[in-house]
Amino acid sequence: MNELSSDLEPHYATVLARNPGETEFHQAVAEVLESLAPVVRKHPDYLHHAVIERLCEPERQLIFRVPWTDDQGRVQINRAFRVEFNSALGPYKGGLRFHPSVYLGIVKFLGFEQIFKNALTGLPIGGGKGGSDFDPKGRSDNEVMRFCQSLMTELYRHLGEYTDVPAGDIGVGEREIGYLFGQYKRITNRYESGVLTGKGLAYGGSQVRREATGYGTVFFTEQMLASTGSSLSGRRVVVSGSGNVAIYAAQKAAELGAQVVACSDSSGYVVDEAGLDLALLKQVKEVDRARLTAYAAERGSARFVAGGSVWDVPCEVALPCATQNELDDAAALKLVENGVLAVAEGANMPCTPDAVRLFQERSVLFAPGKAANAGGVATSSLEMQQNASRDSWSFEHTEQRLHEIMVGVHERCASAADEYGSPGNYVAGANISSFIQVADAMLALGVV
Ligand code: NDP
């Protein structure tokens, strides 16, 4: 990491001491603190009122056992988490992740990022995150349903449309949200639509929520390119991952005239010089829940590469949309050597700190996840708005709102970066703009 100013270093040391072994959380905190030296110099009140210490300590952390029975009748035990990080701006809002790698440090990194991301949207939502080390891969629908029901049997008491509103993330899509909402409804005897977002359209979901994170990432990329007089049209694009964010980032980039030539999953990547066939990709990933090898087997122009790095594929725009720390300095160097112009994080913290530094040193436009992927949570907030007013908006209207929100996120980042002496630095701009908003709300609310 870069050196921290003497004002901020002790706060980071405290985070390390109080949260041992939670390396992803340390990384997320360091990345924010690195941007804040000019802010605390200008506003020493933030230090006097311990805003940073308070921000780094979640308001509430829940850890609980999730027992369930598999299809063979064996009892399985998983561990689940919900970290309610900060509610200065609104109810805790952030997804649930089901992946075997989930532990407290991952949930805290995601929850911490979420506070700032949600502030950047300009909408009234606080930050939280949750998940479980449950691995949905290879599990039947019935197993997934029993797991979701067991998890909600504990989690429901902590949720509420004015308290804490989860959504999806890795391994949690419409199927899982449906099972979770069904169990919440049954236990509480309330049709409280606004308690979960990412719902299906049949029961209170919002148009564009499924597409929102990927679309928003591309809208942000478009704004970044436009600020240098460029655009996505005709650009060669590579995405990583082939899940919810990756698929809809690829779709919007293609709609805007880009050629999306590669994507990946945890087994390897496909290169398709004819441009990804998105209908086939959706069939393989969303319907069949299969591996990318199935895509390559169906598509003559595609080649599957087992295990390698998707960032070896030359491109002008790179959209990492899989998982944290998937793009390291070696991958960043390869992208730079191949002439990359812009990188936008569709995933949360997919680029390592060394990779981010390299992009910035080599004048590659770089959008951090808390700005670039904020369209997902923003549209979740629009879903809450529709649920609260018992309304349902058209696709066109909702996409228009998402576009306006992403233009606003870009504007907030760019103007804070200018004001605090780092023009063009979206990392600094995103951290500074969102920190000030949350910190001012915390000061106004007193020591709570
Ligand atoms: P999905 O589960 O739909 O897809 C995840 C994709 O990433 C899959 O292709 C998966 O491959 C791949 N992947 C996951 N973990 C790993 C790993 N350890 N190594 C290699 N590949 C991996 O998740 P989402 O698309 O929803 O989420 C992707 C990222 O976007 C995450 O960082 C998430 O936090 C972030 N995000 C998501 C939002 C949303 O609205 N869904 C909102 C904002 C951010 P495989 O299937 O082989 O595991």
Short mmCIF file of C-alpha atoms and ligand atoms in Angstrom, two decimals:
data_model
loop_
_atom_site.label_atom_id
_atom_site.label_comp_id
_atom_site.label_asym_id
_atom_site.label_seq_id
_atom_site.Cartn_x
_atom_site.Cartn_y
_atom_site.Cartn_z
CA MET A 1 0.00 0.00 0.00
CA ASN A 2 0.99 3.68 -0.30
CA GLU A 3 2.20 5.38 2.84
CA LEU A 4 -0.59 6.89 4.95
CA SER A 5 -0.40 10.39 6.40
CA SER A 6 0.58 10.61 10.10
CA ASP A 7 -3.04 11.61 10.92
CA LEU A 8 -4.42 8.41 9.46
CA GLU A 9 -1.73 5.81 10.15
CA PRO A 10 -2.83 5.14 13.76
CA HIS A 11 -6.39 4.43 12.56
CA TYR A 12 -5.14 1.83 10.13
CA ALA A 13 -2.94 0.28 12.84
CA THR A 14 -6.04 0.00 15.04
CA VAL A 15 -7.99 -1.71 12.25
CA LEU A 16 -5.16 -4.25 11.83
CA ALA A 17 -5.00 -4.93 15.57
CA ARG A 18 -8.77 -5.24 16.07
CA ASN A 19 -9.44 -7.40 13.00
CA PRO A 20 -6.57 -9.89 12.78
CA GLY A 21 -6.36 -12.09 9.68
CA GLU A 22 -9.09 -10.21 7.78
CA THR A 23 -6.82 -9.30 4.88
CA GLU A 24 -9.49 -8.26 2.38
CA PHE A 25 -11.02 -5.92 4.98
CA HIS A 26 -7.59 -4.40 5.68
CA GLN A 27 -7.10 -3.87 1.94
CA ALA A 28 -10.47 -2.13 1.53
CA VAL A 29 -9.83 0.17 4.52
CA ALA A 30 -6.31 1.05 3.33
CA GLU A 31 -7.61 1.95 -0.10
CA VAL A 32 -10.09 4.45 1.37
CA LEU A 33 -7.69 5.93 3.95
CA GLU A 34 -5.02 6.50 1.27
CA SER A 35 -7.36 9.05 -0.33
CA LEU A 36 -8.34 10.95 2.80
CA ALA A 37 -5.24 12.97 3.80
CA PRO A 38 -6.38 16.17 2.02
CA VAL A 39 -9.89 15.73 3.45
CA VAL A 40 -8.91 15.52 7.12
CA ARG A 41 -6.48 18.41 6.61
CA LYS A 42 -9.37 20.56 5.38
CA HIS A 43 -11.95 19.19 7.88
CA PRO A 44 -10.14 18.29 11.15
CA ASP A 45 -13.57 17.84 12.77
CA TYR A 46 -13.76 14.38 11.24
CA LEU A 47 -10.72 13.38 13.31
CA HIS A 48 -11.85 15.14 16.49
CA HIS A 49 -15.16 13.28 16.44
CA ALA A 50 -13.59 9.88 15.71
CA VAL A 51 -15.52 9.50 12.47
CA ILE A 52 -12.92 7.19 10.96
CA GLU A 53 -12.75 4.85 13.97
CA ARG A 54 -16.55 4.69 14.01
CA LEU A 55 -16.73 4.02 10.27
CA CYS A 56 -14.27 1.13 10.54
CA GLU A 57 -16.22 -0.61 13.30
CA PRO A 58 -19.50 -2.17 12.05
CA GLU A 59 -22.61 -1.13 13.94
CA ARG A 60 -23.59 -4.80 14.31
CA GLN A 61 -22.10 -8.16 13.23
CA LEU A 62 -24.12 -11.38 13.15
CA ILE A 63 -22.66 -14.86 12.77
CA PHE A 64 -24.93 -17.88 12.89
CA ARG A 65 -25.21 -21.58 12.14
CA VAL A 66 -27.29 -22.76 9.19
CA PRO A 67 -28.28 -26.43 9.52
CA TRP A 68 -30.01 -28.09 6.57
CA THR A 69 -30.57 -31.55 5.12
CA ASP A 70 -29.15 -32.60 1.73
CA ASP A 71 -30.87 -34.86 -0.81
CA GLN A 72 -29.28 -37.95 0.77
CA GLY A 73 -30.79 -37.07 4.15
CA ARG A 74 -27.44 -36.03 5.67
CA VAL A 75 -27.34 -32.99 7.95
CA GLN A 76 -25.11 -30.21 6.62
CA ILE A 77 -23.86 -27.23 8.60
CA ASN A 78 -22.84 -23.89 7.13
CA ARG A 79 -21.88 -20.60 8.70
CA ALA A 80 -23.65 -17.37 7.72
CA PHE A 81 -22.89 -13.71 8.34
CA ARG A 82 -24.63 -10.36 8.19
CA VAL A 83 -22.54 -7.28 8.88
CA GLU A 84 -24.69 -4.18 9.40
CA PHE A 85 -21.95 -1.67 8.84
CA ASN A 86 -23.33 1.84 8.76
CA SER A 87 -26.86 3.27 8.77
CA ALA A 88 -26.12 7.00 8.72
CA LEU A 89 -27.71 7.46 5.30
CA GLY A 90 -30.50 4.87 5.40
CA PRO A 91 -31.28 1.21 6.17
CA TYR A 92 -28.39 -1.23 5.77
CA LYS A 93 -28.30 -2.28 2.12
CA GLY A 94 -26.05 -4.80 0.42
CA GLY A 95 -26.10 -8.30 -1.00
CA LEU A 96 -25.69 -11.83 0.29
CA ARG A 97 -22.87 -13.96 -1.17
CA PHE A 98 -22.90 -17.77 -1.23
CA HIS A 99 -19.38 -19.05 -1.98
CA PRO A 100 -17.07 -21.46 -0.12
CA SER A 101 -14.50 -18.66 0.33
CA VAL A 102 -16.88 -16.51 2.43
CA TYR A 103 -15.65 -15.65 5.94
CA LEU A 104 -15.95 -12.59 8.16
CA GLY A 105 -13.07 -10.72 6.46
CA ILE A 106 -14.72 -10.94 3.03
CA VAL A 107 -18.11 -9.87 4.35
CA LYS A 108 -16.52 -6.92 6.17
CA PHE A 109 -14.57 -5.78 3.10
CA LEU A 110 -17.74 -5.92 1.04
CA GLY A 111 -19.81 -4.18 3.73
CA PHE A 112 -17.22 -1.43 4.16
CA GLU A 113 -17.09 -0.79 0.39
CA GLN A 114 -20.86 -0.78 0.32
CA ILE A 115 -21.12 2.22 2.67
CA PHE A 116 -19.26 4.41 0.19
CA LYS A 117 -20.79 2.90 -2.94
CA ASN A 118 -24.28 3.52 -1.63
CA ALA A 119 -23.42 7.12 -0.73
CA LEU A 120 -22.14 7.70 -4.27
CA THR A 121 -25.53 6.81 -5.74
CA GLY A 122 -27.05 9.84 -3.98
CA LEU A 123 -29.86 7.58 -2.69
CA PRO A 124 -30.86 7.12 0.97
CA ILE A 125 -29.20 3.77 1.74
CA GLY A 126 -26.72 2.68 4.40
CA GLY A 127 -24.16 -0.11 4.00
CA GLY A 128 -24.23 -3.79 4.92
CA LYS A 129 -23.32 -7.17 3.48
CA GLY A 130 -23.77 -10.82 4.26
CA GLY A 131 -23.34 -14.32 3.02
CA SER A 132 -22.41 -17.87 3.77
CA ASP A 133 -19.71 -20.43 2.98
CA PHE A 134 -22.44 -22.54 1.32
CA ASP A 135 -21.45 -23.66 -2.20
CA PRO A 136 -24.50 -23.79 -4.49
CA LYS A 137 -22.48 -25.49 -7.28
CA GLY A 138 -23.78 -29.00 -7.91
CA ARG A 139 -26.65 -28.62 -5.42
CA SER A 140 -30.21 -29.42 -6.50
CA ASP A 141 -32.96 -26.78 -6.46
CA ASN A 142 -34.45 -28.49 -3.40
CA GLU A 143 -31.14 -28.36 -1.52
CA VAL A 144 -30.74 -24.68 -2.36
CA MET A 145 -34.31 -24.04 -1.19
CA ARG A 146 -33.82 -25.84 2.13
CA PHE A 147 -30.57 -23.97 2.72
CA CYS A 148 -32.19 -20.58 1.95
CA GLN A 149 -35.15 -21.36 4.21
CA SER A 150 -32.89 -22.33 7.09
CA LEU A 151 -30.75 -19.22 6.66
CA MET A 152 -33.82 -16.95 6.62
CA THR A 153 -35.26 -18.66 9.70
CA GLU A 154 -32.50 -16.94 11.64
CA LEU A 155 -31.87 -13.85 9.52
CA TYR A 156 -35.49 -12.63 9.31
CA ARG A 157 -35.47 -11.14 12.83
CA HIS A 158 -32.72 -8.72 11.81
CA LEU A 159 -34.32 -7.52 8.57
CA GLY A 160 -37.02 -5.03 7.64
CA GLU A 161 -37.64 -2.47 4.92
CA TYR A 162 -36.53 0.30 7.30
CA THR A 163 -33.80 -1.79 8.97
CA ASP A 164 -31.77 -4.01 6.69
CA VAL A 165 -32.52 -4.94 3.07
CA PRO A 166 -30.34 -7.69 1.51
CA ALA A 167 -30.01 -8.49 -2.21
CA GLY A 168 -27.95 -10.89 -4.36
CA ASP A 169 -24.23 -11.22 -5.00
CA ILE A 170 -22.00 -14.11 -6.09
CA GLY A 171 -24.04 -17.33 -5.93
CA VAL A 172 -27.26 -15.51 -5.03
CA GLY A 173 -29.55 -14.69 -7.94
CA GLU A 174 -33.28 -14.61 -8.55
CA ARG A 175 -33.76 -18.26 -7.56
CA GLU A 176 -32.20 -17.78 -4.13
CA ILE A 177 -33.91 -14.41 -3.52
CA GLY A 178 -37.24 -16.10 -4.30
CA TYR A 179 -36.68 -18.84 -1.70
CA LEU A 180 -35.45 -16.30 0.87
CA PHE A 181 -38.42 -14.00 0.31
CA GLY A 182 -40.88 -16.90 0.45
CA GLN A 183 -39.57 -17.95 3.86
CA TYR A 184 -39.53 -14.35 5.16
CA LYS A 185 -43.14 -13.93 4.10
CA ARG A 186 -44.15 -17.19 5.74
CA ILE A 187 -42.44 -16.51 9.07
CA THR A 188 -43.56 -12.91 9.43
CA ASN A 189 -46.99 -13.23 7.82
CA ARG A 190 -46.25 -9.94 6.03
CA TYR A 191 -45.96 -9.28 2.32
CA GLU A 192 -43.14 -6.84 2.92
CA SER A 193 -41.81 -6.54 -0.65
CA GLY A 194 -39.20 -3.95 0.25
CA VAL A 195 -37.31 -6.28 2.61
CA LEU A 196 -35.27 -7.92 -0.18
CA THR A 197 -34.29 -6.69 -3.63
CA GLY A 198 -33.40 -8.58 -6.78
CA LYS A 199 -36.83 -10.20 -6.66
CA GLY A 200 -38.41 -11.78 -9.74
CA LEU A 201 -40.73 -9.61 -11.83
CA ALA A 202 -43.69 -11.81 -10.89
CA TYR A 203 -43.60 -10.76 -7.22
CA GLY A 204 -42.36 -7.22 -6.72
CA GLY A 205 -39.06 -7.17 -8.59
CA SER A 206 -37.95 -4.20 -10.66
CA GLN A 207 -37.33 -4.04 -14.37
CA VAL A 208 -33.59 -3.64 -15.07
CA ARG A 209 -32.44 -4.98 -11.67
CA ARG A 210 -31.04 -8.10 -13.31
CA GLU A 211 -29.16 -6.00 -15.88
CA ALA A 212 -28.33 -3.08 -13.60
CA THR A 213 -24.81 -3.77 -12.32
CA GLY A 214 -23.41 -4.69 -15.73
CA TYR A 215 -25.27 -1.92 -17.54
CA GLY A 216 -24.21 0.61 -14.92
CA THR A 217 -20.56 -0.41 -15.22
CA VAL A 218 -20.71 0.20 -18.95
CA PHE A 219 -22.54 3.54 -18.50
CA PHE A 220 -19.74 4.64 -16.16
CA THR A 221 -17.10 3.47 -18.65
CA GLU A 222 -18.83 5.42 -21.37
CA GLN A 223 -18.73 8.58 -19.22
CA MET A 224 -15.04 8.06 -18.47
CA LEU A 225 -14.20 7.60 -22.14
CA ALA A 226 -16.36 10.60 -23.10
CA SER A 227 -14.36 12.79 -20.68
CA THR A 228 -11.34 12.19 -22.92
CA GLY A 229 -13.29 12.64 -26.15
CA SER A 230 -13.51 8.90 -26.78
CA SER A 231 -16.28 6.27 -26.77
CA LEU A 232 -16.96 2.54 -26.63
CA SER A 233 -18.00 2.29 -30.24
CA GLY A 234 -15.76 -0.10 -32.17
CA ARG A 235 -13.64 -0.90 -29.07
CA ARG A 236 -12.40 -4.40 -28.27
CA VAL A 237 -13.68 -5.38 -24.84
CA VAL A 238 -12.82 -8.28 -22.50
CA VAL A 239 -14.91 -9.13 -19.42
CA SER A 240 -13.97 -11.57 -16.70
CA GLY A 241 -16.55 -13.80 -15.10
CA SER A 242 -19.69 -14.98 -16.84
CA GLY A 243 -22.23 -14.40 -14.10
CA ASN A 244 -24.84 -11.71 -13.60
CA VAL A 245 -22.53 -8.70 -13.79
CA ALA A 246 -20.35 -10.01 -16.64
CA ILE A 247 -23.23 -11.05 -18.92
CA TYR A 248 -25.05 -7.70 -18.75
CA ALA A 249 -21.85 -5.66 -18.98
CA ALA A 250 -21.07 -7.58 -22.16
CA GLN A 251 -24.61 -7.02 -23.44
CA LYS A 252 -24.62 -3.25 -22.94
CA ALA A 253 -21.07 -2.86 -24.31
CA ALA A 254 -22.15 -4.76 -27.45
CA GLU A 255 -25.30 -2.60 -27.74
CA LEU A 256 -23.08 0.48 -27.68
CA GLY A 257 -21.05 -0.85 -30.60
CA ALA A 258 -18.15 -2.59 -28.86
CA GLN A 259 -16.84 -6.03 -29.83
CA VAL A 260 -16.80 -8.21 -26.68
CA VAL A 261 -14.33 -10.99 -27.44
CA ALA A 262 -13.74 -12.91 -24.20
CA CYS A 263 -15.17 -13.88 -20.81
CA SER A 264 -14.22 -16.39 -18.11
CA ASP A 265 -15.35 -18.56 -15.22
CA SER A 266 -13.38 -20.29 -12.49
CA SER A 267 -12.34 -23.09 -14.88
CA GLY A 268 -10.83 -20.92 -17.64
CA TYR A 269 -11.85 -18.49 -20.38
CA VAL A 270 -13.31 -18.40 -23.88
CA VAL A 271 -12.10 -16.22 -26.72
CA ASP A 272 -14.68 -15.62 -29.43
CA GLU A 273 -13.29 -13.32 -32.12
CA ALA A 274 -16.73 -13.13 -33.77
CA GLY A 275 -18.01 -11.41 -30.60
CA LEU A 276 -19.70 -13.26 -27.73
CA ASP A 277 -23.06 -14.84 -28.60
CA LEU A 278 -24.99 -13.51 -25.61
CA ALA A 279 -28.11 -15.61 -26.16
CA LEU A 280 -25.95 -18.74 -26.02
CA LEU A 281 -23.98 -17.47 -23.04
CA LYS A 282 -27.23 -16.81 -21.12
CA GLN A 283 -28.53 -20.27 -22.01
CA VAL A 284 -25.32 -21.91 -20.74
CA LYS A 285 -24.90 -19.82 -17.59
CA GLU A 286 -28.37 -18.67 -16.52
CA VAL A 287 -30.52 -21.59 -17.64
CA ASP A 288 -28.30 -24.69 -17.75
CA ARG A 289 -25.94 -23.48 -14.95
CA ALA A 290 -23.14 -25.13 -16.97
CA ARG A 291 -19.43 -24.38 -17.51
CA LEU A 292 -17.98 -22.26 -20.31
CA THR A 293 -16.73 -25.41 -22.05
CA ALA A 294 -20.39 -25.93 -23.01
CA TYR A 295 -20.38 -22.51 -24.74
CA ALA A 296 -17.20 -23.34 -26.68
CA ALA A 297 -18.59 -26.75 -27.69
CA GLU A 298 -21.65 -25.06 -29.26
CA ARG A 299 -19.94 -22.15 -30.96
CA GLY A 300 -17.56 -22.65 -33.89
CA SER A 301 -15.79 -19.30 -33.55
CA ALA A 302 -15.00 -19.83 -29.84
CA ARG A 303 -11.90 -21.34 -28.24
CA PHE A 304 -11.78 -22.43 -24.57
CA VAL A 305 -8.54 -21.99 -22.65
CA ALA A 306 -8.41 -24.05 -19.46
CA GLY A 307 -7.03 -22.35 -16.39
CA GLY A 308 -5.24 -19.37 -18.06
CA SER A 309 -5.75 -15.64 -17.49
CA VAL A 310 -8.43 -13.89 -19.54
CA TRP A 311 -6.30 -10.73 -19.26
CA ASP A 312 -3.85 -12.22 -21.77
CA VAL A 313 -6.46 -11.50 -24.46
CA PRO A 314 -5.64 -8.10 -26.04
CA CYS A 315 -8.32 -5.43 -25.55
CA GLU A 316 -8.87 -1.68 -25.32
CA VAL A 317 -11.41 -1.86 -22.49
CA ALA A 318 -11.18 -4.38 -19.63
CA LEU A 319 -14.15 -5.04 -17.35
CA PRO A 320 -13.22 -7.33 -14.43
CA CYS A 321 -16.59 -8.71 -13.29
CA ALA A 322 -15.75 -11.92 -11.37
CA THR A 323 -14.30 -11.58 -7.88
CA GLN A 324 -11.84 -9.81 -5.57
CA ASN A 325 -8.11 -9.70 -6.42
CA GLU A 326 -8.54 -11.52 -9.74
CA LEU A 327 -6.42 -8.98 -11.68
CA ASP A 328 -2.87 -8.62 -10.27
CA ASP A 329 0.12 -6.52 -11.35
CA ALA A 330 1.29 -9.11 -13.90
CA ALA A 331 -2.14 -9.12 -15.53
CA ALA A 332 -2.25 -5.32 -15.40
CA LEU A 333 1.14 -5.10 -17.13
CA LYS A 334 -0.05 -7.46 -19.85
CA LEU A 335 -3.15 -5.30 -20.41
CA VAL A 336 -1.03 -2.13 -20.57
CA GLU A 337 1.41 -3.73 -23.03
CA ASN A 338 -1.57 -4.74 -25.17
CA GLY A 339 -2.80 -1.14 -25.28
CA VAL A 340 -5.68 -1.05 -22.78
CA LEU A 341 -7.29 2.42 -22.54
CA ALA A 342 -9.83 1.94 -19.76
CA VAL A 343 -10.49 -0.49 -16.91
CA ALA A 344 -13.76 -0.44 -14.94
CA GLU A 345 -14.40 -2.74 -11.99
CA GLY A 346 -17.77 -4.47 -12.39
CA ALA A 347 -16.78 -6.73 -9.47
CA ASN A 348 -15.84 -5.54 -5.99
CA MET A 349 -12.07 -4.93 -5.60
CA PRO A 350 -11.07 -7.23 -8.51
CA CYS A 351 -7.82 -5.33 -9.10
CA THR A 352 -5.02 -5.66 -6.55
CA PRO A 353 -3.53 -2.42 -5.16
CA ASP A 354 -0.40 -2.94 -7.33
CA ALA A 355 -2.54 -3.36 -10.44
CA VAL A 356 -4.46 -0.14 -9.68
CA ARG A 357 -1.18 1.75 -9.14
CA LEU A 358 0.17 0.51 -12.46
CA PHE A 359 -2.95 1.60 -14.36
CA GLN A 360 -2.76 5.04 -12.78
CA GLU A 361 0.98 5.42 -13.48
CA ARG A 362 0.43 4.45 -17.12
CA SER A 363 -2.52 6.88 -17.53
CA VAL A 364 -5.09 4.14 -18.09
CA LEU A 365 -8.59 5.39 -17.18
CA PHE A 366 -9.48 3.42 -14.05
CA ALA A 367 -12.90 3.19 -12.35
CA PRO A 368 -13.02 1.58 -8.88
CA GLY A 369 -15.88 -0.83 -8.16
CA LYS A 370 -17.54 1.36 -5.56
CA ALA A 371 -18.28 3.82 -8.38
CA ALA A 372 -18.43 1.64 -11.50
CA ASN A 373 -20.69 -1.11 -10.11
CA ALA A 374 -22.97 1.15 -8.05
CA GLY A 375 -25.77 0.70 -10.61
CA GLY A 376 -26.79 -2.60 -9.02
CA VAL A 377 -27.52 -1.23 -5.59
CA ALA A 378 -28.94 1.96 -7.10
CA THR A 379 -31.53 -0.07 -8.99
CA SER A 380 -32.21 -2.06 -5.82
CA SER A 381 -33.06 1.25 -4.24
CA LEU A 382 -35.38 1.99 -7.17
CA GLU A 383 -36.97 -1.42 -6.50
CA MET A 384 -37.55 -0.35 -2.87
CA GLN A 385 -39.10 2.90 -4.11
CA GLN A 386 -41.50 1.00 -6.36
CA ASN A 387 -42.37 -1.44 -3.55
CA ALA A 388 -43.05 1.40 -1.09
CA SER A 389 -45.38 3.15 -3.51
CA ARG A 390 -46.91 -0.13 -4.79
CA ASP A 391 -45.89 0.85 -8.28
CA SER A 392 -44.06 -0.78 -11.15
CA TRP A 393 -42.10 1.18 -13.73
CA SER A 394 -41.39 0.34 -17.36
CA PHE A 395 -38.02 -1.01 -18.51
CA GLU A 396 -37.30 2.20 -20.45
CA HIS A 397 -38.07 4.49 -17.52
CA THR A 398 -36.03 2.40 -15.07
CA GLU A 399 -33.05 2.20 -17.43
CA GLN A 400 -33.25 5.96 -17.93
CA ARG A 401 -33.13 6.45 -14.11
CA LEU A 402 -30.14 4.09 -13.89
CA HIS A 403 -28.36 6.03 -16.62
CA GLU A 404 -28.99 9.35 -14.83
CA ILE A 405 -27.72 7.87 -11.57
CA MET A 406 -24.50 6.59 -13.18
CA VAL A 407 -23.90 9.98 -14.83
CA GLY A 408 -24.34 11.46 -11.33
CA VAL A 409 -21.87 8.97 -9.79
CA HIS A 410 -19.31 9.85 -12.46
CA GLU A 411 -19.86 13.57 -11.90
CA ARG A 412 -19.46 13.25 -8.10
CA CYS A 413 -16.20 11.31 -8.49
CA ALA A 414 -14.78 13.65 -11.13
CA SER A 415 -15.59 16.86 -9.27
CA ALA A 416 -14.29 15.62 -5.86
CA ALA A 417 -11.06 14.52 -7.57
CA ASP A 418 -10.70 17.98 -9.12
CA GLU A 419 -11.52 19.80 -5.89
CA TYR A 420 -9.01 17.82 -3.83
CA GLY A 421 -6.14 18.07 -6.29
CA SER A 422 -6.23 14.71 -8.10
CA PRO A 423 -7.94 15.42 -11.43
CA GLY A 424 -8.83 12.26 -13.36
CA ASN A 425 -8.22 10.04 -10.30
CA TYR A 426 -11.54 8.24 -9.87
CA VAL A 427 -10.27 6.26 -6.88
CA ALA A 428 -9.59 9.45 -4.93
CA GLY A 429 -12.76 11.09 -6.22
CA ALA A 430 -15.01 8.16 -5.25
CA ASN A 431 -13.49 7.81 -1.78
CA ILE A 432 -13.50 11.53 -0.99
CA SER A 433 -16.97 12.35 -2.25
CA SER A 434 -18.64 9.42 -0.48
CA PHE A 435 -16.63 9.75 2.72
CA ILE A 436 -17.64 13.40 3.14
CA GLN A 437 -21.30 12.58 2.64
CA VAL A 438 -21.31 9.76 5.20
CA ALA A 439 -19.08 11.64 7.66
CA ASP A 440 -21.31 14.74 7.59
CA ALA A 441 -24.38 12.60 8.28
CA MET A 442 -22.58 10.86 11.16
CA LEU A 443 -21.57 14.19 12.69
CA ALA A 444 -25.14 15.45 12.44
CA LEU A 445 -26.52 12.32 14.15
CA GLY A 446 -24.22 12.61 17.17
CA VAL A 447 -22.33 9.82 18.90
CA VAL A 448 -24.62 6.83 18.27
P1 NDP B 1 -22.30 -14.53 -10.12
O1 NDP B 1 -22.31 -15.60 -9.11
O2 NDP B 1 -23.48 -14.32 -10.98
O3 NDP B 1 -21.04 -14.72 -11.09
C1 NDP B 1 -19.74 -14.75 -10.60
C2 NDP B 1 -18.79 -15.04 -11.75
O4 NDP B 1 -17.45 -14.88 -11.29
C3 NDP B 1 -18.90 -16.48 -12.26
O5 NDP B 1 -18.57 -16.50 -13.62
C4 NDP B 1 -17.86 -17.18 -11.42
O6 NDP B 1 -17.34 -18.36 -12.03
C5 NDP B 1 -16.77 -16.14 -11.31
N1 NDP B 1 -16.05 -16.33 -10.05
C6 NDP B 1 -16.54 -16.22 -8.79
N2 NDP B 1 -15.61 -16.48 -7.87
C7 NDP B 1 -14.51 -16.77 -8.57
C8 NDP B 1 -13.20 -17.13 -8.20
N3 NDP B 1 -12.85 -17.25 -6.90
N4 NDP B 1 -12.30 -17.33 -9.18
C9 NDP B 1 -12.66 -17.20 -10.49
N5 NDP B 1 -13.88 -16.86 -10.90
C10 NDP B 1 -14.79 -16.66 -9.97
O7 NDP B 1 -21.93 -13.18 -9.31
P2 NDP B 1 -22.16 -11.68 -9.75
O8 NDP B 1 -21.97 -11.53 -11.21
O9 NDP B 1 -23.41 -11.21 -9.12
O10 NDP B 1 -20.95 -10.95 -8.98
C11 NDP B 1 -19.67 -10.75 -9.58
C12 NDP B 1 -18.95 -9.64 -8.87
O11 NDP B 1 -19.71 -8.42 -8.96
C13 NDP B 1 -18.70 -9.84 -7.37
O12 NDP B 1 -17.47 -9.23 -7.02
C14 NDP B 1 -19.84 -9.08 -6.73
O13 NDP B 1 -19.53 -8.68 -5.41
C15 NDP B 1 -19.92 -7.88 -7.66
N6 NDP B 1 -21.17 -7.15 -7.64
C16 NDP B 1 -22.36 -7.77 -7.90
C17 NDP B 1 -23.54 -7.05 -7.91
C18 NDP B 1 -24.83 -7.67 -8.32
O14 NDP B 1 -25.80 -6.91 -8.47
N7 NDP B 1 -24.92 -8.96 -8.54
C19 NDP B 1 -23.57 -5.62 -7.52
C20 NDP B 1 -22.25 -5.03 -7.35
C21 NDP B 1 -21.12 -5.80 -7.37
P3 NDP B 1 -17.86 -19.79 -11.52
O15 NDP B 1 -19.29 -19.87 -11.92
O16 NDP B 1 -16.96 -20.75 -12.19
O17 NDP B 1 -17.66 -19.76 -10.02
#
